[in-house]
XYZ file of C-alpha atoms in Angstrom:
422
model
C 24.897 -51.527 -140.277
C 28.109 -50.090 -139.046
C 31.060 -52.512 -138.433
C 33.550 -52.215 -135.570
C 37.246 -53.089 -135.568
C 40.298 -52.342 -133.403
C 43.844 -51.970 -134.426
C 47.142 -50.303 -133.579
C 47.238 -46.935 -135.305
C 49.344 -47.085 -138.488
C 50.313 -43.378 -138.303
C 49.869 -40.444 -135.956
C 47.494 -38.470 -138.311
C 44.084 -39.712 -137.146
C 42.176 -37.889 -134.390
C 39.631 -39.251 -131.855
C 36.082 -38.185 -132.811
C 35.099 -37.861 -129.139
C 38.041 -35.880 -127.504
C 39.432 -34.453 -130.768
C 42.975 -35.327 -129.700
C 45.534 -37.065 -131.987
C 45.926 -40.820 -131.795
C 49.565 -41.658 -131.594
C 51.158 -44.188 -133.904
C 50.951 -47.735 -132.467
C 48.176 -46.708 -130.016
C 45.003 -48.797 -129.895
C 42.048 -47.202 -131.702
C 38.443 -48.430 -132.483
C 37.203 -47.776 -135.902
C 33.499 -47.452 -136.643
C 32.836 -48.004 -140.385
C 29.519 -46.882 -141.891
C 28.042 -46.237 -145.366
C 28.940 -42.892 -146.747
C 27.673 -41.046 -149.776
C 27.582 -43.174 -152.935
C 29.675 -46.279 -152.748
C 32.069 -45.040 -150.218
C 32.508 -46.007 -146.556
C 33.432 -43.685 -143.735
C 35.508 -44.668 -140.756
C 35.541 -42.740 -137.461
C 38.368 -43.362 -135.002
C 38.075 -43.383 -131.236
C 40.298 -44.036 -128.208
C 39.002 -47.258 -126.543
C 38.343 -45.235 -123.383
C 36.462 -42.464 -125.385
C 34.162 -44.820 -127.223
C 30.701 -45.202 -125.760
C 28.003 -47.841 -126.648
C 25.071 -46.195 -128.263
C 21.531 -46.130 -126.612
C 20.052 -48.487 -129.315
C 22.677 -51.086 -128.680
C 22.197 -50.778 -124.917
C 18.453 -51.402 -125.338
C 19.365 -54.508 -127.198
C 21.322 -55.700 -124.160
C 24.889 -54.955 -125.597
C 27.350 -54.581 -122.745
C 31.048 -53.573 -123.061
C 31.855 -57.293 -122.705
C 29.536 -58.377 -125.483
C 30.705 -55.558 -127.696
C 34.392 -56.426 -127.343
C 34.020 -60.195 -127.479
C 31.384 -60.568 -130.189
C 31.072 -57.319 -132.233
C 34.642 -55.959 -132.230
C 36.929 -57.366 -134.904
C 40.709 -57.269 -135.320
C 43.820 -59.154 -134.355
C 44.811 -56.324 -132.032
C 42.425 -57.485 -129.372
C 43.956 -60.951 -128.996
C 45.007 -61.605 -125.373
C 43.936 -58.062 -124.455
C 40.172 -58.477 -124.320
C 39.834 -57.814 -120.524
C 41.944 -54.648 -120.817
C 39.874 -53.377 -123.736
C 36.571 -54.237 -121.999
C 37.597 -52.087 -118.973
C 38.669 -49.193 -121.354
C 35.405 -49.254 -123.195
C 33.433 -49.538 -119.874
C 35.220 -46.451 -118.461
C 33.373 -43.206 -119.158
C 35.579 -40.215 -120.099
C 35.634 -37.410 -117.465
C 33.674 -34.320 -118.031
C 35.712 -31.107 -118.341
C 34.084 -29.726 -115.287
C 34.687 -32.772 -113.069
C 38.163 -31.641 -111.842
C 36.689 -28.164 -111.085
C 33.745 -29.586 -109.165
C 35.989 -31.932 -107.296
C 38.294 -29.160 -106.046
C 35.367 -27.085 -104.912
C 33.474 -30.165 -103.411
C 36.625 -31.097 -101.442
C 36.892 -27.626 -99.881
C 33.210 -27.621 -98.931
C 33.298 -31.115 -97.516
C 36.302 -30.093 -95.441
C 34.367 -27.189 -93.978
C 31.332 -29.459 -93.328
C 33.564 -32.031 -91.458
C 35.150 -29.290 -89.403
C 31.756 -27.967 -88.394
C 30.755 -31.415 -87.262
C 33.908 -31.638 -85.102
C 33.174 -28.285 -83.506
C 29.558 -29.184 -82.722
C 30.597 -32.662 -81.482
C 33.222 -31.128 -79.192
C 30.862 -28.479 -77.983
C 28.323 -31.220 -77.074
C 30.961 -33.181 -75.120
C 31.936 -29.985 -73.334
C 28.406 -29.339 -72.287
C 28.032 -32.962 -70.971
C 31.324 -32.688 -69.033
C 30.363 -29.264 -67.465
C 27.348 -30.722 -65.750
C 29.641 -33.104 -63.751
C 32.181 -30.450 -62.835
C 32.157 -27.960 -59.984
C 30.669 -24.567 -60.671
C 33.083 -22.053 -62.110
C 32.893 -18.428 -63.520
C 31.013 -17.996 -66.768
C 34.058 -16.400 -68.591
C 36.298 -19.347 -67.585
C 33.789 -21.857 -68.783
C 33.477 -20.062 -72.067
C 37.189 -19.811 -72.576
C 37.680 -23.499 -71.797
C 34.960 -24.500 -74.250
C 36.346 -22.262 -77.121
C 39.883 -23.681 -76.531
C 38.521 -27.197 -76.651
C 36.550 -26.606 -79.794
C 39.598 -25.112 -81.509
C 41.702 -28.051 -80.592
C 43.198 -29.513 -83.790
C 41.733 -26.682 -86.106
C 43.213 -23.418 -87.187
C 41.416 -20.069 -86.708
C 40.790 -19.974 -90.467
C 39.214 -23.465 -90.375
C 37.036 -22.464 -87.529
C 35.867 -19.295 -89.303
C 35.154 -21.172 -92.513
C 33.184 -23.753 -90.697
C 31.013 -21.115 -89.012
C 30.431 -19.467 -92.325
C 29.508 -22.711 -93.860
C 26.826 -23.161 -91.202
C 25.554 -19.731 -92.055
C 25.343 -20.144 -95.800
C 24.690 -23.771 -96.339
C 21.058 -23.446 -95.080
C 20.337 -20.962 -97.920
C 18.947 -22.063 -101.251
C 20.904 -21.574 -104.502
C 18.738 -18.609 -105.575
C 19.402 -16.955 -102.112
C 23.147 -17.443 -102.615
C 22.990 -15.929 -106.088
C 21.139 -12.827 -104.669
C 23.965 -12.346 -102.109
C 26.592 -12.379 -104.905
C 24.468 -9.929 -107.004
C 23.988 -7.674 -104.024
C 27.844 -7.374 -103.730
C 28.284 -6.836 -107.448
C 30.185 -10.038 -107.909
C 30.697 -12.072 -111.102
C 29.999 -15.849 -111.147
C 26.356 -16.369 -110.207
C 26.189 -19.606 -112.095
C 27.346 -23.088 -110.949
C 26.320 -25.652 -108.412
C 25.698 -25.038 -104.739
C 29.267 -25.812 -103.690
C 30.661 -23.245 -106.100
C 28.151 -20.657 -104.869
C 28.926 -21.433 -101.190
C 32.703 -21.088 -101.885
C 32.289 -17.629 -103.526
C 30.022 -16.354 -100.734
C 32.364 -17.629 -97.912
C 35.430 -16.162 -99.713
C 33.673 -12.759 -100.008
C 32.391 -12.753 -96.398
C 36.016 -13.533 -95.180
C 38.034 -11.312 -97.462
C 35.702 -8.754 -98.833
C 34.194 -8.026 -102.238
C 36.438 -8.497 -105.253
C 37.321 -5.068 -106.708
C 38.165 -3.891 -110.174
C 41.151 -5.280 -112.180
C 44.428 -3.531 -111.440
C 45.510 -3.837 -115.021
C 42.641 -2.924 -117.340
C 40.798 -0.985 -114.611
C 37.371 -1.526 -116.257
C 37.156 -5.231 -115.791
C 35.788 -7.131 -112.769
C 37.637 -9.884 -110.989
C 36.264 -13.347 -110.343
C 37.598 -16.621 -108.661
C 39.113 -18.967 -111.158
C 36.945 -22.032 -110.990
C 39.757 -24.244 -112.294
C 41.577 -24.188 -109.047
C 39.801 -21.868 -106.609
C 43.116 -20.467 -105.388
C 43.478 -17.674 -108.065
C 41.570 -14.654 -109.171
C 41.457 -13.475 -112.796
C 40.029 -10.899 -115.106
C 38.583 -11.725 -118.451
C 38.485 -8.123 -119.644
C 35.530 -5.851 -120.380
C 33.200 -4.700 -123.090
C 33.480 -1.023 -124.207
C 30.071 0.061 -125.274
C 31.452 3.342 -126.681
C 33.443 1.532 -129.483
C 31.420 -1.755 -129.404
C 34.435 -3.920 -128.787
C 35.541 -6.419 -126.060
C 38.992 -5.797 -124.604
C 40.602 -9.074 -123.225
C 42.707 -8.892 -120.082
C 45.357 -11.336 -118.727
C 45.427 -10.245 -115.045
C 45.738 -13.087 -112.506
C 46.862 -13.202 -108.924
C 46.493 -15.353 -105.833
C 43.066 -15.271 -104.119
C 44.402 -13.666 -100.935
C 46.420 -11.088 -102.852
C 43.411 -9.713 -104.871
C 42.180 -6.188 -104.297
C 39.134 -6.115 -102.030
C 36.446 -3.728 -100.947
C 34.555 -3.844 -97.576
C 31.801 -4.307 -96.275
C 30.311 -7.708 -97.528
C 26.470 -7.570 -97.545
C 24.530 -10.609 -96.326
C 21.145 -8.759 -96.676
C 19.981 -6.562 -99.626
C 21.825 -3.207 -99.381
C 20.033 0.135 -99.166
C 19.829 2.292 -102.216
C 22.526 4.503 -100.776
C 24.863 1.581 -100.312
C 24.058 0.231 -103.744
C 24.807 3.510 -105.403
C 28.095 3.730 -103.379
C 29.136 0.277 -104.759
C 28.368 1.396 -108.267
C 30.524 4.466 -107.835
C 33.338 2.346 -106.415
C 33.304 0.023 -109.526
C 33.144 2.967 -111.957
C 36.631 3.553 -113.456
C 38.414 6.514 -112.010
C 40.079 6.981 -115.425
C 36.876 6.580 -117.354
C 37.097 8.371 -120.659
C 33.397 9.326 -120.571
C 33.974 11.416 -117.468
C 31.009 13.742 -117.649
C 32.660 16.103 -115.025
C 35.648 16.614 -117.270
C 33.418 17.123 -120.382
C 31.412 19.615 -118.497
C 34.487 21.547 -117.378
C 35.752 21.558 -120.920
C 32.408 22.774 -122.275
C 32.114 25.511 -119.773
C 35.447 26.993 -120.860
C 34.739 26.468 -124.575
C 31.399 28.284 -124.453
C 33.062 31.426 -122.958
C 33.863 32.407 -126.559
C 31.931 32.354 -129.787
C 32.927 29.666 -132.325
C 32.089 29.411 -136.016
C 32.013 25.672 -136.912
C 30.624 25.957 -140.454
C 33.503 27.797 -142.229
C 37.000 26.605 -142.987
C 38.722 29.398 -141.175
C 36.284 29.042 -138.284
C 37.096 25.273 -137.808
C 40.850 26.117 -138.007
C 40.356 28.710 -135.256
C 38.313 26.349 -133.179
C 40.851 23.540 -133.488
C 43.644 25.808 -132.304
C 41.665 27.347 -129.428
C 40.081 24.118 -128.272
C 43.507 22.234 -128.202
C 44.773 24.905 -125.835
C 41.782 24.491 -123.589
C 42.203 20.759 -123.650
C 45.693 21.008 -122.315
C 44.492 23.362 -119.553
C 41.731 21.016 -118.261
C 43.883 17.931 -118.429
C 42.583 16.158 -121.526
C 45.259 13.670 -122.827
C 46.025 15.133 -126.261
C 49.154 14.221 -128.224
C 52.147 16.230 -126.873
C 53.013 17.635 -130.286
C 50.975 20.916 -130.737
C 50.558 20.642 -134.477
C 49.244 16.985 -134.163
C 47.089 17.914 -131.217
C 45.434 20.714 -133.216
C 44.885 18.363 -136.196
C 43.271 15.676 -134.148
C 40.926 18.111 -132.415
C 40.149 19.682 -135.927
C 39.224 16.233 -137.348
C 36.709 15.664 -134.631
C 35.169 19.174 -134.976
C 34.860 18.798 -138.723
C 33.229 15.272 -138.449
C 30.697 16.299 -135.786
C 30.010 19.985 -136.594
C 26.405 19.290 -137.031
C 26.187 18.436 -133.365
C 25.996 20.826 -130.417
C 29.220 22.132 -128.893
C 28.504 20.279 -125.669
C 28.269 16.964 -127.610
C 31.491 17.659 -129.469
C 33.222 18.308 -126.096
C 32.000 15.026 -124.807
C 33.201 13.182 -127.834
C 36.761 14.729 -127.496
C 36.938 13.701 -123.915
C 35.824 10.148 -124.745
C 38.383 9.878 -127.571
C 41.425 11.210 -125.664
C 40.562 10.684 -122.007
C 42.073 12.591 -119.074
C 45.731 12.514 -118.025
C 46.467 10.050 -115.217
C 47.452 11.490 -111.865
C 50.905 10.583 -110.551
C 49.514 8.289 -107.927
C 47.408 6.442 -110.451
C 50.462 6.001 -112.788
C 52.479 4.732 -109.920
C 49.798 2.219 -108.882
C 49.296 1.053 -112.406
C 53.016 0.505 -112.877
C 53.262 -1.518 -109.666
C 50.198 -3.618 -110.909
C 51.938 -4.252 -114.293
C 55.174 -5.303 -112.470
C 53.241 -7.621 -110.155
C 51.828 -9.765 -112.933
C 55.252 -10.219 -114.649
C 57.655 -13.039 -113.762
C 60.386 -10.329 -113.835
C 58.924 -7.051 -112.418
C 61.316 -4.915 -114.638
C 59.393 -6.134 -117.669
C 56.267 -4.401 -116.431
C 56.764 -1.178 -118.456
C 57.255 -2.928 -121.791
C 54.377 -5.306 -121.009
C 52.164 -2.188 -120.324
C 53.261 -0.544 -123.592
C 52.504 -3.748 -125.679
C 49.048 -4.169 -124.042
C 48.273 -0.423 -124.689
C 49.099 -0.847 -128.356
C 46.744 -3.878 -128.430
C 43.992 -1.728 -126.997
C 44.503 0.926 -129.683
C 44.042 -1.712 -132.487
C 40.905 -3.044 -130.717
C 39.543 0.532 -130.712
C 40.177 0.722 -134.471
C 38.253 -2.547 -134.671
C 41.334 -4.411 -135.865
C 40.846 -7.490 -133.676
C 43.559 -9.535 -135.381
C 46.303 -6.958 -134.674
C 44.911 -6.446 -131.177
C 45.000 -10.169 -130.349
C 48.495 -10.413 -131.749
C 49.788 -7.703 -129.348
C 47.903 -9.475 -126.458
C 49.720 -12.721 -127.247
C 53.064 -10.793 -127.395
C 52.203 -9.087 -124.049
C 51.357 -12.492 -122.371
C 54.660 -13.908 -123.615
C 56.612 -10.947 -122.175
C 54.637 -11.323 -118.955
C 55.914 -14.974 -118.527
C 59.553 -14.382 -119.511
C 62.040 -15.290 -116.848
C 64.695 -12.724 -117.937
C 64.716 -9.011 -118.607
């Protein structure tokens, strides 16, 4: 049978088995000592508020009061029994409690505002029966002004949208989010309602402005911010983390928002909108490259033939806008490596691999938009360029499957992003 005792922590080295946090020196802690292997005993430490009475003890009728007064030993409980009973009886909050409370508070506010509007509307209808006849437009205007009394336009709009979506089941709300290509189809009804109402009001969340490939989602921790967790690149089999975060109302959006299942045409259009404009697997660019390459004959099975192909193909790459290294010798070497490694494949396949590896040069407008996005996430906008450079280095390491180096550069980038000086 385990024994239970309470004491003031003799050092700050022990950790609570429940919450995993350190127990400070001098802080109250409950020790549960039970037989270990051999002749040894093992003691687990808990914060009093983290310790919970087990189901077997509860079946035997053990309450927090009985546990503290009769089962818990130690001089530290003297004259503090009532305080310790309250601490043991208090259940630790779940991690998601604060998240759900924020969301529930918003939805409850919408619900109350809807009740106010309906109540005011009923009062107006009752009053209008006793009044002299007046024009329909004047009646309508008076009613709308009365209903809006004490509420902002946004509160009125949110309340009406709550009325629209609250009647739907969870699966129906999830379908609406899927139709609009949105992340976050899990969670309780209040969380699903908040996402649908936000999308209906502001539009669909677009792609991340930093990593381009990732999709944005509302941060469930506060509901006021939008973030990107990165994306998975199937070509290299690696996940690329992203640190983009902005205010919900400042996030990039796309219209329209669909409340009914979109047509195939609309669905295809949305897929095209989410596809990265700078995608390295751009089949159009690969096809253009291939069409120019096949205008000549190439020998890919002899040493001299591969050298000739590397030289000629690198020139064609520059012409069609493939992002080769600026140095001509290095560009020729890089193309030659790919040709040599994949010479058993068709020329069209090799052209596609070259485009996937180097990508296309960004247009001036795309570069400008990316620089502005990088500056917008930094505390000091002037740090945007160096932040971008560090994050790009991290991506290169991820592509080489060196996750440790990639994560290190990501941490450095995040530190630069939060600096309050240049």
